[in-house]
């Protein structure tokens, strides 16, 4: 019921939101306005991604994040740009290769230069492996493609 209320509240107030927040809601990889399939973005930087708790969540520019602890929530609040995933949480390899918004396996990730990248990893196709073979070129293309998507 609470998630449903939040959904309708955000939908009804979408026109009152700043343009960048509206764009984020439309373009980010979300499930019920929640990013990263409910995983705690700070937990990735500890090397062990974990699902956050619904009771420990934070709405940042229209995107809901869940956390495993109040400590992680506070770390995120103090530096959200550090912890938000690249490309709105879509598969980094696909964003770099074709510019497509492809689902991710939240347990398949890398952190490069302090930035979190998530990847598709299903049916024997782990795109993190392909990313690592050509990371520099894929990252440059992914940055350009994502900029066009959110423009």
Coordinates of N, CA and C in Angstrom, one line a residue:
X1 N 0.8 -1.2 0.0 CA 0.0 0.0 0.0 C 0.9 1.3 0.0
X2 N 1.9 1.3 0.8 CA 2.8 2.4 0.9 C 3.5 2.7 -0.4
X3 N 4.0 1.6 -1.1 CA 4.7 1.8 -2.4 C 3.7 2.3 -3.4
X4 N 2.4 1.8 -3.4 CA 1.4 2.3 -4.3 C 1.1 3.8 -4.1
X5 N 1.1 4.2 -2.8 CA 0.8 5.6 -2.5 C 2.0 6.5 -3.1
X6 N 3.2 6.0 -2.8 CA 4.4 6.8 -3.3 C 4.3 6.9 -4.8
X7 N 4.0 5.8 -5.5 CA 3.9 5.8 -7.0 C 2.9 6.8 -7.5
X8 N 1.7 6.8 -6.9 CA 0.7 7.8 -7.4 C 1.0 9.2 -7.0
X9 N 1.6 9.4 -5.8 CA 2.0 10.7 -5.4 C 3.1 11.3 -6.4
X10 N 4.0 10.4 -6.8 CA 5.1 10.9 -7.7 C 4.5 11.1 -9.1
X11 N 3.6 10.2 -9.5 CA 3.0 10.4 -10.8 C 2.2 11.7 -10.9
X12 N 1.4 11.9 -9.9 CA 0.6 13.2 -9.9 C 1.4 14.4 -9.8
X13 N 2.5 14.4 -9.1 CA 3.3 15.6 -8.9 C 4.4 15.7 -9.9
X14 N 4.5 14.8 -10.9 CA 5.6 14.8 -11.9 C 5.8 16.1 -12.6
X15 N 4.7 16.8 -12.9 CA 4.9 18.1 -13.5 C 5.4 19.1 -12.6
X16 N 5.3 18.9 -11.3 CA 5.8 19.9 -10.4 C 7.3 19.7 -10.1
X17 N 7.8 18.5 -10.5 CA 9.2 18.2 -10.2 C 10.1 18.9 -11.2
X18 N 11.4 19.2 -10.8 CA 12.3 19.8 -11.7 C 12.5 18.9 -12.9
X19 N 12.9 19.5 -14.0 CA 13.1 18.7 -15.3 C 14.1 17.6 -15.1
X20 N 15.2 17.8 -14.4 CA 16.2 16.8 -14.3 C 15.7 15.6 -13.5
X21 N 14.8 15.9 -12.5 CA 14.2 14.8 -11.7 C 13.2 14.0 -12.6
X22 N 12.4 14.7 -13.4 CA 11.5 14.0 -14.3 C 12.2 13.1 -15.2
X23 N 13.3 13.6 -15.8 CA 14.1 12.9 -16.7 C 14.7 11.6 -16.0
X24 N 15.2 11.8 -14.8 CA 15.8 10.7 -14.0 C 14.7 9.6 -13.8
X25 N 13.5 10.0 -13.4 CA 12.4 9.0 -13.2 C 12.1 8.2 -14.5
X26 N 12.1 8.9 -15.6 CA 11.8 8.3 -16.9 C 12.9 7.4 -17.4
X27 N 14.2 7.8 -17.2 CA 15.3 7.2 -17.8 C 16.1 6.1 -17.0
X28 N 16.0 6.2 -15.7 CA 16.8 5.3 -14.8 C 16.1 3.9 -14.8
X29 N 16.9 2.9 -14.5 CA 16.5 1.6 -14.4 C 15.8 1.4 -13.0
X30 N 14.5 1.4 -13.0 CA 13.8 1.4 -11.8 C 12.7 0.3 -11.7
X31 N 12.4 -0.1 -10.5 CA 11.3 -1.0 -10.3 C 10.6 -0.4 -9.1
X32 N 9.3 0.1 -9.4 CA 8.5 0.8 -8.4 C 9.3 2.0 -7.8
X33 N 9.9 2.7 -8.7 CA 10.7 3.9 -8.3 C 11.9 3.6 -7.5
X34 N 12.3 2.3 -7.4 CA 13.5 1.9 -6.6 C 14.6 1.5 -7.6
X35 N 15.8 2.1 -7.3 CA 17.0 1.8 -8.1 C 17.6 0.5 -7.7
X36 N 18.4 0.0 -8.6 CA 19.3 -1.1 -8.4 C 18.6 -2.4 -7.8
X37 N 17.4 -2.6 -8.2 CA 16.6 -3.7 -7.8 C 16.6 -3.9 -6.3
X38 N 16.7 -2.7 -5.6 CA 16.6 -2.7 -4.1 C 18.0 -2.9 -3.4
X39 N 19.1 -3.0 -4.2 CA 20.4 -3.2 -3.6 C 20.9 -1.9 -3.0
X40 N 21.6 -2.0 -1.9 CA 22.3 -0.8 -1.3 C 23.5 -0.4 -2.1
X41 N 23.4 0.9 -2.7 CA 24.6 1.3 -3.5 C 25.9 1.4 -2.7
X42 N 25.8 1.7 -1.5 CA 27.0 1.9 -0.7 C 27.7 0.5 -0.4
X43 N 26.9 -0.6 -0.3 CA 27.4 -1.9 -0.1 C 28.4 -2.4 -1.2
X44 N 28.3 -1.9 -2.4 CA 29.2 -2.3 -3.5 C 30.6 -1.8 -3.2
X45 N 30.7 -0.7 -2.5 CA 32.0 -0.1 -2.2 C 32.7 -0.8 -1.1
X46 N 32.0 -1.7 -0.4 CA 32.6 -2.6 0.6 C 32.9 -3.9 0.0
X47 N 32.6 -4.1 -1.3 CA 32.9 -5.3 -2.0 C 31.9 -6.4 -1.9
X48 N 30.7 -6.1 -1.2 CA 29.7 -7.2 -1.1 C 28.3 -6.6 -1.2
X49 N 27.8 -6.5 -2.5 CA 26.5 -6.0 -2.7 C 25.4 -6.7 -1.8
X50 N 24.5 -5.9 -1.2 CA 23.5 -6.5 -0.4 C 22.2 -5.8 -0.6
X51 N 21.1 -6.5 -0.5 CA 19.8 -5.9 -0.6 C 19.5 -5.0 0.6
X52 N 19.0 -3.8 0.3 CA 18.7 -2.9 1.3 C 17.3 -3.2 1.9
X53 N 17.1 -2.5 3.0 CA 15.8 -2.7 3.8 C 14.8 -1.7 3.4
X54 N 13.6 -2.0 3.1 CA 12.5 -1.0 2.8 C 12.4 0.0 3.9
X55 N 12.7 -0.3 5.1 CA 12.5 0.7 6.2 C 13.7 1.7 6.3
X56 N 14.8 1.4 5.5 CA 15.9 2.3 5.5 C 16.1 2.7 4.0
X57 N 15.3 3.7 3.6 CA 15.4 4.1 2.2 C 15.5 5.7 2.2
X58 N 15.8 6.1 1.0 CA 16.0 7.6 0.8 C 15.6 7.9 -0.7
X59 N 14.9 9.0 -0.8 CA 14.5 9.4 -2.1 C 15.4 10.6 -2.6
X60 N 16.2 10.3 -3.6 CA 17.2 11.3 -4.1 C 16.8 11.6 -5.5
X61 N 16.4 12.9 -5.7 CA 16.0 13.4 -7.0 C 15.0 12.5 -7.8
X62 N 14.0 12.0 -7.0 CA 13.0 11.2 -7.6 C 13.3 9.7 -7.6
X63 N 14.5 9.3 -7.2 CA 14.9 7.9 -7.3 C 15.0 7.4 -5.8
X64 N 14.4 6.3 -5.6 CA 14.4 5.7 -4.2 C 15.6 4.7 -4.2
X65 N 16.4 4.8 -3.1 CA 17.5 3.9 -2.8 C 17.2 3.2 -1.5
X66 N 17.5 1.9 -1.4 CA 17.4 1.2 -0.1 C 18.8 0.9 0.4
X67 N 18.9 0.8 1.8 CA 20.2 0.7 2.4 C 20.1 -0.4 3.5
X68 N 21.2 -1.0 3.8 CA 21.3 -2.1 4.7 C 21.5 -1.5 6.2
X69 N 21.9 -0.3 6.3 CA 22.1 0.3 7.6 C 21.9 1.8 7.5
X70 N 21.7 2.4 8.7 CA 21.7 3.9 8.8 C 23.0 4.5 8.4
X71 N 24.1 3.8 8.7 CA 25.4 4.2 8.4 C 25.5 4.4 6.9
X72 N 25.1 3.4 6.1 CA 25.2 3.5 4.6 C 24.3 4.6 4.1
X73 N 23.1 4.7 4.7 CA 22.2 5.8 4.3 C 22.9 7.1 4.5
X74 N 23.5 7.4 5.6 CA 24.2 8.6 5.8 C 25.4 8.9 4.9
X75 N 26.1 7.8 4.6 CA 27.2 7.9 3.6 C 26.6 8.4 2.3
X76 N 25.5 7.8 1.8 CA 24.9 8.1 0.6 C 24.4 9.6 0.6
X77 N 23.7 10.0 1.7 CA 23.2 11.3 1.7 C 24.3 12.4 1.6
X78 N 25.5 12.0 2.2 CA 26.6 13.0 2.2 C 27.3 13.0 0.8
X79 N 27.2 12.0 0.0 CA 27.9 12.0 -1.3 C 27.1 11.2 -2.3
X80 N 25.9 11.5 -2.7 CA 25.1 10.7 -3.6 C 25.7 10.5 -4.9
X81 N 26.4 11.5 -5.5 CA 27.0 11.3 -6.8 C 28.1 10.2 -6.8
X82 N 28.7 10.0 -5.7 CA 29.7 9.0 -5.5 C 29.1 7.6 -5.6
X83 N 27.9 7.4 -5.1 CA 27.4 6.1 -4.9 C 26.3 5.7 -6.0
X84 N 25.8 6.7 -6.7 CA 24.8 6.3 -7.7 C 25.5 5.5 -8.8
X85 N 24.8 4.5 -9.4 CA 25.5 3.8 -10.4 C 25.5 4.6 -11.7
X86 N 26.5 4.3 -12.5 CA 26.7 4.9 -13.9 C 25.5 4.5 -14.7
X87 N 25.1 5.3 -15.7 CA 24.1 5.1 -16.7 C 22.8 4.7 -16.1
X88 N 22.4 5.4 -15.0 CA 21.1 5.2 -14.4 C 20.8 3.8 -14.0
X89 N 21.9 3.0 -13.8 CA 21.8 1.6 -13.3 C 21.5 0.6 -14.4
X90 N 21.6 1.0 -15.7 CA 21.5 0.0 -16.8 C 22.8 -0.6 -17.0
X91 N 22.8 -1.7 -17.8 CA 24.1 -2.4 -18.1 C 25.1 -1.5 -18.8
X92 N 26.2 -1.4 -18.2 CA 27.3 -0.5 -18.7 C 27.8 -1.0 -20.0
X93 N 28.0 -2.3 -20.2 CA 28.5 -2.9 -21.5 C 27.5 -2.5 -22.6
X94 N 26.2 -2.7 -22.4 CA 25.2 -2.4 -23.5 C 25.2 -0.9 -23.8
X95 N 25.3 -0.1 -22.7 CA 25.3 1.3 -22.9 C 26.5 1.7 -23.8
X96 N 27.7 1.1 -23.6 CA 28.9 1.4 -24.3 C 28.8 0.8 -25.7
X97 N 28.3 -0.4 -25.8 CA 28.3 -1.1 -27.1 C 27.3 -0.6 -28.1
X98 N 26.0 -0.4 -27.6 CA 25.0 -0.1 -28.5 C 24.1 1.1 -28.1
X99 N 24.3 1.6 -26.8 CA 23.5 2.6 -26.3 C 22.1 2.2 -25.8
X100 N 22.0 0.9 -25.7 CA 20.7 0.3 -25.2 C 20.6 0.3 -23.7
X101 N 19.4 0.4 -23.2 CA 19.1 0.3 -21.8 C 18.7 -1.2 -21.5
X102 N 19.7 -1.9 -21.0 CA 19.5 -3.4 -20.8 C 19.6 -3.7 -19.3
X103 N 18.7 -4.6 -18.9 CA 18.6 -5.0 -17.5 C 19.9 -5.5 -16.9
X104 N 20.0 -5.5 -15.6 CA 21.3 -5.9 -15.0 C 21.0 -7.0 -14.0
X105 N 22.1 -7.7 -13.6 CA 22.2 -8.6 -12.5 C 22.8 -7.8 -11.4
X106 N 22.1 -7.4 -10.3 CA 22.7 -6.5 -9.4 C 24.0 -7.0 -8.7
X107 N 24.3 -8.3 -8.8 CA 25.5 -8.8 -8.2 C 26.7 -8.8 -9.1
X108 N 26.5 -8.3 -10.4 CA 27.6 -8.3 -11.3 C 27.9 -6.8 -11.5
X109 N 29.1 -6.5 -11.1 CA 29.5 -5.0 -11.0 C 31.0 -4.9 -11.1
X110 N 31.4 -3.7 -11.3 CA 32.8 -3.3 -11.1 C 32.8 -1.8 -10.6
X111 N 33.9 -1.5 -10.0 CA 34.1 -0.1 -9.6 C 35.4 0.4 -10.2
X112 N 35.2 1.4 -11.1 CA 36.4 1.9 -11.8 C 36.5 3.4 -11.5
X113 N 37.7 3.8 -11.1 CA 37.9 5.2 -10.8 C 36.8 5.8 -9.8
X114 N 36.4 5.0 -8.9 CA 35.4 5.4 -7.9 C 34.0 5.4 -8.4
X115 N 33.7 4.8 -9.6 CA 32.4 4.8 -10.1 C 31.8 3.4 -10.2
X116 N 30.6 3.2 -9.9 CA 29.9 1.9 -9.9 C 29.3 1.7 -11.2
X117 N 29.6 0.5 -11.8 CA 29.1 0.1 -13.1 C 28.4 -1.3 -12.9
X118 N 27.2 -1.5 -13.4 CA 26.4 -2.7 -13.3 C 26.3 -3.4 -14.6
X119 N 26.1 -4.7 -14.6 CA 26.1 -5.5 -15.9 C 25.0 -6.5 -15.9
X120 N 24.7 -6.9 -17.2 CA 23.8 -8.0 -17.5 C 24.6 -9.3 -17.3
X121 N 24.0 -10.3 -16.6 CA 24.7 -11.5 -16.4 C 23.6 -12.6 -16.3
X122 N 23.1 -13.1 -17.5 CA 22.1 -14.1 -17.5 C 22.4 -15.0 -18.7
X123 N 21.9 -16.3 -18.5 CA 22.0 -17.3 -19.6 C 23.4 -17.4 -20.1
X124 N 24.4 -17.4 -19.2 CA 25.8 -17.6 -19.6 C 26.4 -16.4 -20.3
X125 N 25.8 -15.3 -20.3 CA 26.3 -14.1 -21.0 C 26.6 -13.1 -19.9
X126 N 27.9 -13.1 -19.4 CA 28.3 -12.1 -18.4 C 29.0 -11.0 -19.1
X127 N 28.3 -9.8 -19.3 CA 28.9 -8.7 -20.0 C 30.0 -8.0 -19.3
X128 N 30.2 -8.3 -18.0 CA 31.3 -7.7 -17.3 C 32.7 -8.2 -17.9
X129 N 32.7 -9.4 -18.3 CA 33.9 -9.9 -19.0 C 34.2 -9.2 -20.3
X130 N 33.2 -8.9 -21.1 CA 33.4 -8.2 -22.3 C 33.8 -6.8 -22.0
X131 N 33.2 -6.2 -21.0 CA 33.5 -4.8 -20.6 C 35.0 -4.7 -20.3
X132 N 35.5 -5.6 -19.5 CA 36.9 -5.6 -19.0 C 37.9 -5.7 -20.2
X133 N 37.5 -6.3 -21.3 CA 38.4 -6.5 -22.4 C 38.6 -5.2 -23.2
X134 N 37.6 -4.3 -23.1 CA 37.7 -3.1 -23.9 C 37.1 -1.9 -23.1
X135 N 37.4 -1.8 -21.8 CA 36.8 -0.9 -20.9 C 36.9 0.6 -21.3
X136 N 38.0 1.0 -21.7 CA 38.3 2.4 -22.0 C 37.4 2.9 -23.1
X137 N 37.3 2.1 -24.2 CA 36.5 2.5 -25.4 C 35.0 2.4 -25.0
X138 N 34.6 1.3 -24.3 CA 33.2 1.2 -24.0 C 32.7 2.3 -23.0
X139 N 33.6 2.6 -22.1 CA 33.2 3.7 -21.1 C 33.0 5.0 -21.8
X140 N 33.9 5.3 -22.7 CA 33.8 6.6 -23.5 C 32.5 6.6 -24.3
X141 N 32.2 5.5 -25.0 CA 31.0 5.4 -25.8 C 29.7 5.4 -24.8
X142 N 29.8 4.7 -23.7 CA 28.7 4.7 -22.8 C 28.4 6.1 -22.2
X143 N 29.4 6.8 -21.9 CA 29.2 8.2 -21.4 C 28.5 9.0 -22.4
X144 N 28.9 8.9 -23.6 CA 28.3 9.7 -24.7 C 26.9 9.2 -25.0
X145 N 26.6 7.9 -25.0 CA 25.3 7.4 -25.2 C 24.3 7.8 -24.1
X146 N 24.8 7.7 -22.8 CA 24.0 8.1 -21.7 C 23.6 9.6 -21.7
X147 N 24.6 10.4 -22.1 CA 24.3 11.8 -22.2 C 23.2 12.1 -23.2
X148 N 23.2 11.4 -24.3 CA 22.2 11.6 -25.3 C 20.8 11.1 -24.8
X149 N 20.8 10.0 -24.0 CA 19.5 9.5 -23.5 C 18.9 10.5 -22.5
X150 N 19.7 11.0 -21.6 CA 19.1 11.9 -20.6 C 19.0 13.4 -21.0
X151 N 19.4 13.7 -22.2 CA 19.2 15.0 -22.8 C 17.8 15.4 -23.1

